[in-house]
Coordinates of C-alpha atoms in Angstrom, one line a residue:
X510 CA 150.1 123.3 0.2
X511 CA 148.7 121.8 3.5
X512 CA 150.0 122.9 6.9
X513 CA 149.2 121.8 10.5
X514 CA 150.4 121.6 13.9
X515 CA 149.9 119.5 16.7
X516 CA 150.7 119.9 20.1
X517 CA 152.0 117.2 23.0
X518 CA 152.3 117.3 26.3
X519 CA 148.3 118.5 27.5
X520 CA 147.4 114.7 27.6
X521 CA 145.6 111.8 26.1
X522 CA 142.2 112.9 24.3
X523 CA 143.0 116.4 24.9
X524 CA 145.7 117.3 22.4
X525 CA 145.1 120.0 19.5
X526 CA 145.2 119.9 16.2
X527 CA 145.3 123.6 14.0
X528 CA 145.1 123.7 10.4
X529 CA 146.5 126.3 7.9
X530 CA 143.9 128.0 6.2
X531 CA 144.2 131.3 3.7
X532 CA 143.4 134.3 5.8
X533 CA 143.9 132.9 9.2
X534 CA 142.6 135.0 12.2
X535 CA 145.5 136.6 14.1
X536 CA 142.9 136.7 17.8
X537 CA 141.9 133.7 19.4
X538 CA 139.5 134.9 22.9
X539 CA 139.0 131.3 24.1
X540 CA 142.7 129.5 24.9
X541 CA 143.7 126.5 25.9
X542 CA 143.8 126.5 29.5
X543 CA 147.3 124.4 31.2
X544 CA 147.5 123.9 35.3
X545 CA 150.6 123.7 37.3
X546 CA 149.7 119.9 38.6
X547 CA 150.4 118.7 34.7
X548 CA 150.8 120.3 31.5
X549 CA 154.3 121.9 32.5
X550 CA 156.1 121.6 29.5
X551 CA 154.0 121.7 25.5
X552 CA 155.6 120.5 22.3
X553 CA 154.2 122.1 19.0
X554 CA 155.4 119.8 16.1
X555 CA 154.6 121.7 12.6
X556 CA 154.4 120.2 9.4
X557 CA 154.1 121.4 6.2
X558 CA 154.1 119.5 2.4
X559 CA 153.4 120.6 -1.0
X560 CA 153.9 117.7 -3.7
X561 CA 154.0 120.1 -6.5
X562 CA 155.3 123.5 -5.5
X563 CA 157.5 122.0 -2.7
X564 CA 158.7 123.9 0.7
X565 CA 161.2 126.1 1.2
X566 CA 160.5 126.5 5.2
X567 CA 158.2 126.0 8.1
X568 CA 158.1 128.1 11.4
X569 CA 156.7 128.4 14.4
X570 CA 156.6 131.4 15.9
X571 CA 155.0 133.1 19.4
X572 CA 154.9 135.2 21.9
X573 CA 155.1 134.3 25.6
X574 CA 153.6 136.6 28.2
X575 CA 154.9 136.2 32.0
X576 CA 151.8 137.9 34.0
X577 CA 152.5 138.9 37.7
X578 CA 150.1 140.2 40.9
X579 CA 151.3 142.2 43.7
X580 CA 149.5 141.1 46.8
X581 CA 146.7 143.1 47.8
X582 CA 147.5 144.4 51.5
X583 CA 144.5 147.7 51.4
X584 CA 140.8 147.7 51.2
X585 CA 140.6 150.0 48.8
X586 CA 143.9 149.4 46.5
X587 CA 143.3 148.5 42.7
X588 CA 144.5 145.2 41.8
X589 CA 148.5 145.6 39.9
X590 CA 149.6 143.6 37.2
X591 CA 152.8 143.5 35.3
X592 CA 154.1 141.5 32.2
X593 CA 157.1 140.9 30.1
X594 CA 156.9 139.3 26.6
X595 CA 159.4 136.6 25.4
X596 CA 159.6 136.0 21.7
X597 CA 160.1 132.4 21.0
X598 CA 160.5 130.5 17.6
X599 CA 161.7 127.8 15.6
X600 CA 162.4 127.9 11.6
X601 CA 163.0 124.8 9.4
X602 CA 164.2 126.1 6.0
X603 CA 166.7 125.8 2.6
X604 CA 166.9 128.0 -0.4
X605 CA 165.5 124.6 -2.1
X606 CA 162.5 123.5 -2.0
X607 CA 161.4 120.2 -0.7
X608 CA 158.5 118.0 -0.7
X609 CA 157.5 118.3 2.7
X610 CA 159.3 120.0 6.2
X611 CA 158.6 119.7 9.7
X612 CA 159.5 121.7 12.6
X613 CA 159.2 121.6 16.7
X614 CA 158.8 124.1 19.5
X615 CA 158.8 123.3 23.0
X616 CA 157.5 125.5 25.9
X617 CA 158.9 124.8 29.5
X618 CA 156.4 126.6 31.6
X619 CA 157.2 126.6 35.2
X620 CA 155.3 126.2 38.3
X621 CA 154.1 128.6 40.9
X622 CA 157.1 127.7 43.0
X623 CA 159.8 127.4 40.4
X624 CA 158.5 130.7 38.9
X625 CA 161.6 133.4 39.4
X626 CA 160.6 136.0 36.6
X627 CA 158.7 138.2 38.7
X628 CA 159.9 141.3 40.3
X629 CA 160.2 142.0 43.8
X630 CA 156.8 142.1 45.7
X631 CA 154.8 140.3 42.8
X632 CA 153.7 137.0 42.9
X633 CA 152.8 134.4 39.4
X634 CA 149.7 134.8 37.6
X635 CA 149.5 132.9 34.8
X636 CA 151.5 132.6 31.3
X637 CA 149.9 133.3 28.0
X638 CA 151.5 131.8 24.9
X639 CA 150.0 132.9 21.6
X640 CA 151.5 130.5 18.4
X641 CA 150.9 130.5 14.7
X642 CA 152.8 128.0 12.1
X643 CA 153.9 129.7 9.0
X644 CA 154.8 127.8 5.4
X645 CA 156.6 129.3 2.7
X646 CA 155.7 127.0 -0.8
X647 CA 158.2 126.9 -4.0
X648 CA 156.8 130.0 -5.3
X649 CA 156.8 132.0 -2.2
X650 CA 153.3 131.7 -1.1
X651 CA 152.5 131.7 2.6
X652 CA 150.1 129.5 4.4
X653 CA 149.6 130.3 8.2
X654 CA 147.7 128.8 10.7
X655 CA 145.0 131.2 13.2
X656 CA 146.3 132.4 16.1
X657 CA 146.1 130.1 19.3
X658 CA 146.9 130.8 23.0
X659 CA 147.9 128.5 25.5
X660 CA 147.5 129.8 28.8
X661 CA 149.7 128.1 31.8
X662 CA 147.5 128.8 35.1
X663 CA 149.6 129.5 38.2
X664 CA 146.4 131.2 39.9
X665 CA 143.1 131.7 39.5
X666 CA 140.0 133.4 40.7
X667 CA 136.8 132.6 41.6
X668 CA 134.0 134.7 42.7
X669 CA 130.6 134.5 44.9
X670 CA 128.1 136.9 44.0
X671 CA 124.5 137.1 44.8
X672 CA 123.4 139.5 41.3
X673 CA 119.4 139.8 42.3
X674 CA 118.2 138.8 39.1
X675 CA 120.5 140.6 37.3
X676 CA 118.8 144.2 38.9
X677 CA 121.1 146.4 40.7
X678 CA 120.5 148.1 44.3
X679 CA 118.5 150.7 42.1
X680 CA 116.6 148.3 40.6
X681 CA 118.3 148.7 36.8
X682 CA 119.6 146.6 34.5
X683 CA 123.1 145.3 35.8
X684 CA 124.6 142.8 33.5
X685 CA 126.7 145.6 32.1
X686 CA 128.1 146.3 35.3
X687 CA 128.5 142.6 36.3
X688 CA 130.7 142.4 33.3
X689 CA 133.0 145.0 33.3
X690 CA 133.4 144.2 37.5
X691 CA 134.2 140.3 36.4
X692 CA 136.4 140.3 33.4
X693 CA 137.6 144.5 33.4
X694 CA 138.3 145.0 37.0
X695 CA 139.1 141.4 38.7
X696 CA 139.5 138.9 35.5
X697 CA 136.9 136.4 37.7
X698 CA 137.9 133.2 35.9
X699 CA 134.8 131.3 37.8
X700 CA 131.7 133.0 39.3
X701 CA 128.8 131.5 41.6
X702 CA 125.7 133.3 40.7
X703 CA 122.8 133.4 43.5
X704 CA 119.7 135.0 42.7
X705 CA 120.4 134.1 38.6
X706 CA 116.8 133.2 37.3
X707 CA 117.3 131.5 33.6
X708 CA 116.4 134.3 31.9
X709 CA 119.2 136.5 33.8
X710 CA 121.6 134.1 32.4
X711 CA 120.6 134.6 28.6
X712 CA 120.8 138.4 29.5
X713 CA 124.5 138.1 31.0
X714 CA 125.5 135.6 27.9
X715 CA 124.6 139.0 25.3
X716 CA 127.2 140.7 27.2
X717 CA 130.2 140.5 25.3
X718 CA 132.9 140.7 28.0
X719 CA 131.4 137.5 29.6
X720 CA 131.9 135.6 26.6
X721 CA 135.1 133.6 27.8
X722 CA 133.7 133.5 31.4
X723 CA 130.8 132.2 30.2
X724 CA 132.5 129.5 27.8
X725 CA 131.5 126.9 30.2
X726 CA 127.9 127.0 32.4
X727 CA 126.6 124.8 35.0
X728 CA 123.0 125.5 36.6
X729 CA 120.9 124.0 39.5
X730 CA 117.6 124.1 38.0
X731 CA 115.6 126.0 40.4
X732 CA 116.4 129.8 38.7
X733 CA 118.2 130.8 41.2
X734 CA 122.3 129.0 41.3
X735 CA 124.9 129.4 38.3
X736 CA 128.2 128.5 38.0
X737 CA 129.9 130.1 34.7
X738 CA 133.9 129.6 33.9
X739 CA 136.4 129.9 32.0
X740 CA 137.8 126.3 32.6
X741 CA 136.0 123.4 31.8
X742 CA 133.6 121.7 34.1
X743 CA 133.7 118.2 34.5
X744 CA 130.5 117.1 36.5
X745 CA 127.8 119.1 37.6
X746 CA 126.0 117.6 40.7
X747 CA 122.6 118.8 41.9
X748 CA 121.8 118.0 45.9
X749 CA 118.3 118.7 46.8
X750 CA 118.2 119.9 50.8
X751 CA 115.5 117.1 52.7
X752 CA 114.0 120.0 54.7
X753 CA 111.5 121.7 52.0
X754 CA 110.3 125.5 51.6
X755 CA 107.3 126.7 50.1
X756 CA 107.0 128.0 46.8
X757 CA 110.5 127.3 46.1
X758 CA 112.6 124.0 44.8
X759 CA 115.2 124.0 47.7
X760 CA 118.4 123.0 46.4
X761 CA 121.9 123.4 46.2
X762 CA 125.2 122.5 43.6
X763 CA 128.5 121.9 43.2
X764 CA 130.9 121.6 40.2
X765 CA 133.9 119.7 38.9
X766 CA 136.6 121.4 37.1
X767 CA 138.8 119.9 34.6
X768 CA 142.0 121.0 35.3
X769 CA 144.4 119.1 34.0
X770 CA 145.3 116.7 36.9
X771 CA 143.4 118.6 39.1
X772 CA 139.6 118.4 39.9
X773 CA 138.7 120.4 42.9
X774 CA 135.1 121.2 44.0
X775 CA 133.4 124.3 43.9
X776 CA 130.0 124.1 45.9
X777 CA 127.2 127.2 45.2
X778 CA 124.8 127.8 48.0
X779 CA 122.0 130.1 49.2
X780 CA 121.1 129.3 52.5
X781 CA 117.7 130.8 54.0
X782 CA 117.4 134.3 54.8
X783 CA 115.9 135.4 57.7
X784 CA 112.6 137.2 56.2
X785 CA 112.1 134.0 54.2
X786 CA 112.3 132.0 57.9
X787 CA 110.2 134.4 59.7
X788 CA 107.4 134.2 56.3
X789 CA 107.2 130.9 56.6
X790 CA 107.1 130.6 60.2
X791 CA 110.8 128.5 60.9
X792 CA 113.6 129.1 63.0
X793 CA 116.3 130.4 61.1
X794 CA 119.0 128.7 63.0
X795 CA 118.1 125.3 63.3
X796 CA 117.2 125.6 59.8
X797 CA 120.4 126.8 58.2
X798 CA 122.2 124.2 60.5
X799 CA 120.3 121.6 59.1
X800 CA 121.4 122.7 56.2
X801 CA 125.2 123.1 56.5
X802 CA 125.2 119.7 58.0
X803 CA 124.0 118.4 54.9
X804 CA 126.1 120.4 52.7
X805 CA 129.2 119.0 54.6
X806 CA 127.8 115.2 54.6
X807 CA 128.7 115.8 50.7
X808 CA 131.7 117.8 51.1
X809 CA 133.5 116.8 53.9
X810 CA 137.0 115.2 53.8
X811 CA 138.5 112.4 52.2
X812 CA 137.6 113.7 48.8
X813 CA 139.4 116.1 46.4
X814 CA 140.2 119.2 47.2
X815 CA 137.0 121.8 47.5
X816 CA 135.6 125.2 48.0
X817 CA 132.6 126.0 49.6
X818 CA 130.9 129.3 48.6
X819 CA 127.6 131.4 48.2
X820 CA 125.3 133.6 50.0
X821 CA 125.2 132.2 53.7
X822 CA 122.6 135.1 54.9
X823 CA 124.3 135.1 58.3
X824 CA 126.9 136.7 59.6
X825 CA 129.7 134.7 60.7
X826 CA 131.2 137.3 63.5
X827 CA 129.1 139.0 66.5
X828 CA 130.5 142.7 67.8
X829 CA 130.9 141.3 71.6
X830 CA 133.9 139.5 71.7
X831 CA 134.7 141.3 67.9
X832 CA 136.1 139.2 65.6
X833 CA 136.2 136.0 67.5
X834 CA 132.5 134.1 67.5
X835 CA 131.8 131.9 64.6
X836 CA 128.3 131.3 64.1
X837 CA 126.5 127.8 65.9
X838 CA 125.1 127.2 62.8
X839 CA 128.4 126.4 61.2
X840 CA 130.0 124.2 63.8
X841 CA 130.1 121.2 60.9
X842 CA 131.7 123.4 58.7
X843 CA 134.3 125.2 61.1
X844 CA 135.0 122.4 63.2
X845 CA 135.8 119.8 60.5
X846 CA 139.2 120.5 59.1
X847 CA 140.6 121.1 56.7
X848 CA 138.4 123.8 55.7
X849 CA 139.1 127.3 56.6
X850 CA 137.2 130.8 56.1
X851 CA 139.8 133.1 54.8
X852 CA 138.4 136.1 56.9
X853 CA 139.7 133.8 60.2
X854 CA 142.9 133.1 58.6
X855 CA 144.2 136.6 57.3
X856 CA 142.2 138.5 59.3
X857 CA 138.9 140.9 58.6
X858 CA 138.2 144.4 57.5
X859 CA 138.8 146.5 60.2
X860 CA 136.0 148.6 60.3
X861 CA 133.6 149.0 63.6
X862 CA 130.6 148.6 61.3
X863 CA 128.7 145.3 61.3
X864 CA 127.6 145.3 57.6
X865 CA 131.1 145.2 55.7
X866 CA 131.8 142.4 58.4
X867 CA 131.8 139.0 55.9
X868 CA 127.7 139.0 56.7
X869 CA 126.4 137.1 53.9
X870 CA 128.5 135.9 51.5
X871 CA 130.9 133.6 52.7
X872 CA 134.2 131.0 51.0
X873 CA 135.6 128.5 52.6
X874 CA 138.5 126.6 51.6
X875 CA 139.6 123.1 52.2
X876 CA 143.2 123.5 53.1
X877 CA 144.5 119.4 52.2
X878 CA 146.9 118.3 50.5
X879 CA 147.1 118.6 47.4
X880 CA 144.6 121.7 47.8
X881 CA 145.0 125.3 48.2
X882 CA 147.5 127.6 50.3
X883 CA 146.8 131.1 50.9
X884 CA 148.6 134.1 49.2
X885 CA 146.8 137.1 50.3
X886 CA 143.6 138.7 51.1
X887 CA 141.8 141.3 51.1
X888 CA 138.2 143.6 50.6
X889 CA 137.4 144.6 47.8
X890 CA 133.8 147.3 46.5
X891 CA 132.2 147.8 43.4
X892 CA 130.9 151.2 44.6
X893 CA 132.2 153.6 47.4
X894 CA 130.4 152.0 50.6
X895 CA 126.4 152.9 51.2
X896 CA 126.6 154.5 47.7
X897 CA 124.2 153.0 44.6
X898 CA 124.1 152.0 42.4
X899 CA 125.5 148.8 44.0
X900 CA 125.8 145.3 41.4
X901 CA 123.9 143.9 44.4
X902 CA 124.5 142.1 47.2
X903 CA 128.1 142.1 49.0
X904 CA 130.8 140.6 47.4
X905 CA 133.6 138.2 48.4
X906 CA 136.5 137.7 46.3
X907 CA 139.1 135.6 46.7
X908 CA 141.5 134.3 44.9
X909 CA 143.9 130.8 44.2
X910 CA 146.7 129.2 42.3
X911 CA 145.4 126.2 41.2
X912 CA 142.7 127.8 43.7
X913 CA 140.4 130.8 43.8
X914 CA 139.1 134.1 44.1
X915 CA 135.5 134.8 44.7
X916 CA 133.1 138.1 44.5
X917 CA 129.8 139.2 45.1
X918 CA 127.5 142.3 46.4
X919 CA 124.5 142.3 48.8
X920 CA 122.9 145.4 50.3
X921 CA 125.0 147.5 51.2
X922 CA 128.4 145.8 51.3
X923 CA 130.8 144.9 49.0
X924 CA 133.8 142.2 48.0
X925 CA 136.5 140.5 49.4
X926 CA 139.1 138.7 47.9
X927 CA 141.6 136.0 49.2
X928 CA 144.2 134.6 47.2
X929 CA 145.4 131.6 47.3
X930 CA 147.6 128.4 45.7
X931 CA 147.3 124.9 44.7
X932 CA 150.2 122.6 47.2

């Protein structure tokens, strides 16, 4: 008896194909990922045949998952999820057998703003659809396929972090704790490393939570930028900065996701840090504005919607006004819309102390159309402030739909998280 189902509806050269085969796994930890810009509604067509025995029916049957997010308002609140489960299925079937049988399902998954299945206060996450195909033969044997999920994305997250060569604040081992902070605590579906020498990242792919975050890997070459995701990448570009350092290959990247209709963006920076300025005799400023303006001669509008990210080592707010000066350095970058940092737009942490002030690690948005609309924002810490071990240097988190959330640690800050939406 052979068995097989096919889907329609993710689009030309991307549709699947799964097989029937005795003892078929019933866990699949890489899905198919779906976006709200295309993909909306998926057709599973199941067919079955059997010559000799001949079939007496062919099913499909699954389970679809509704996951919602409650906004995060505190610093220091835990992120909430809740789900409800839908069974859905099809049978095709007779107490006589036939030759062959065939049998369709058809998922309507709808999108962020048609989504009405989530209680009051929570916002859409994402949809997770797990199908197999079962076939019954003339002599009642059963042929199923593995399990497979299909995972509609109405937000997504994508995380900054600066992880010091995989060493945390007390110099140990930290891929463990990267791990469980990505995929346990905040489900990062794309993280910028900084500080990730090629070695770190054959460390961090033994961890075995990072397996699906890892799927898909982009580097810049020079051991220190990473890009890892869940979501395919399309294009990974490489832009070397004109202005050289010493000892160092001075560059920065950005990727391109594949998601389904839409292909923002994501740039991964590390800008020069004040001791490496001062040890090589350059003015910080100038330099890092140099280097901005050349970072926005690549990313600046027309083009598809982006994110810019990374460790910016300067802080982007001074205490006199508080709140209100953006750093000279970033003129290019502030003054050319449509991007926006998310710390402007939903306002900071509102602590007096300078450190847990966005210093570092920065994300900016580009706000266009089609491109990404805020949902919420807020801090977010790995460890209790001041307090090792930290991962490493502070972290940023923020987070889309058909968008973002980003994290990262340095010194002794911590995260902060945005979330946002595809328009």
């Amino acid at each position: 008896m052979g068995l097989k189902y096919v889907t329609s509806g993710i689009g030309a050269g991307k549709e699947k194909t799964v097989v029937g085969v005795a003892n078929a796994a019933t866990t699949n930890p890489f899905p198919t990922y779906l976006f709200t810009q295309a993909q909306k509604s998926l057709t599973f067509t199941a067919t079955t045949e059997d010559p000799l025995r001949g079939v007496k029916s062919v099913k499909l049957i699954g389970e679809l998952t509704v996951w919602c997010m409650a906004p995060r308002h505190s610093v220091y609140s835990t992120e909430m999820r809740s789900s409800q489960t839908f069974n859905l299925s099809n049978e095709n079937s007779s107490a006589t057998a036939s030759p062959s049988r065939s049998v369709s399902l058809t998922a309507t998954f709808k999108s962020y703003a048609e989504e009405t299945r989530c209680g009051t206060g929570l916002l859409p996450y994402r949809l997770d659809l797990a199908l197999t195909a079962h076939a019954l033969d003339g002599n009642n044997h059963v042929l199923k396929t593995p399990l497979r999920r299909y995972v509609f994305v109405q937000s997504f997250k994508v995380a900054t972090f600066n992880i010091r060569n995989g060493k945390n604040m007390s110099n140990q081992d930290s891929a463990g704790m990267i791990s469980s902070y990505l995929e346990l605590d905040h489900k990062v579906d794309i993280v910028l490393f900084q500080e990730t020498h090629e070695n770190t990242v054959s460390r961090l792919l033994t961890e075995p939570g990072l397996r699906e975050l890892s799927l898909h890997r982009a580097l810049s070459g020079n051991n220190d930028l990473a890009v890892f995701s869940r979501f395919p990448i399309a294009q990974n570009v490489v832009v070397p900065f004109s202005q050289p350092l010493r000892d160092y290959v001075h560059r920065w990247h950005y990727v391109v996701m594949d998601m389904g209709g839409f292909n923002p963006r994501i740039a991964n920076l590390h800008l020069i840090a004040t001791s490496v300025a001062e040890e090589r005799d350059l003015d910080e400023l100038t330099y890092r504005r140099q280097e901005m303006d050349e970072v926005m001669w690549v990313m600046r509008p027309p083009g598809p919607p982006s994110i810019i990210a990374g460790d910016f080592n300067a802080p982007v707010y001074k205490d006199n006004p508080p709140y209100t000066y953006i750093r000279w350095e970033w003129d290019s970058l502030y003054f050319t819309p449509p991007y926006k940092h998310f710390c402007m737009v939903a306002g900071c942490e509102t602590t007096p102390e300078v450190l847990p002030r966005y210093n570092l690690d920065q994300i900016w948005l580009g706000m266009s159309t089609p491109g990404f609309a805020i949902v919420d924002a807020y801090t977010a810490f790995d460890e209790p402030m001041y307090e090792p071990p930290f991962i490493s240097e502070p972290v940023e988190m923020e987070r889309a739909s058909q968008g973002v959330e980003e994290t990262r640690c340095r010194t002794s800050q911590c995260p902060r998280a945005r979330r946002i939406r595809a328009t």
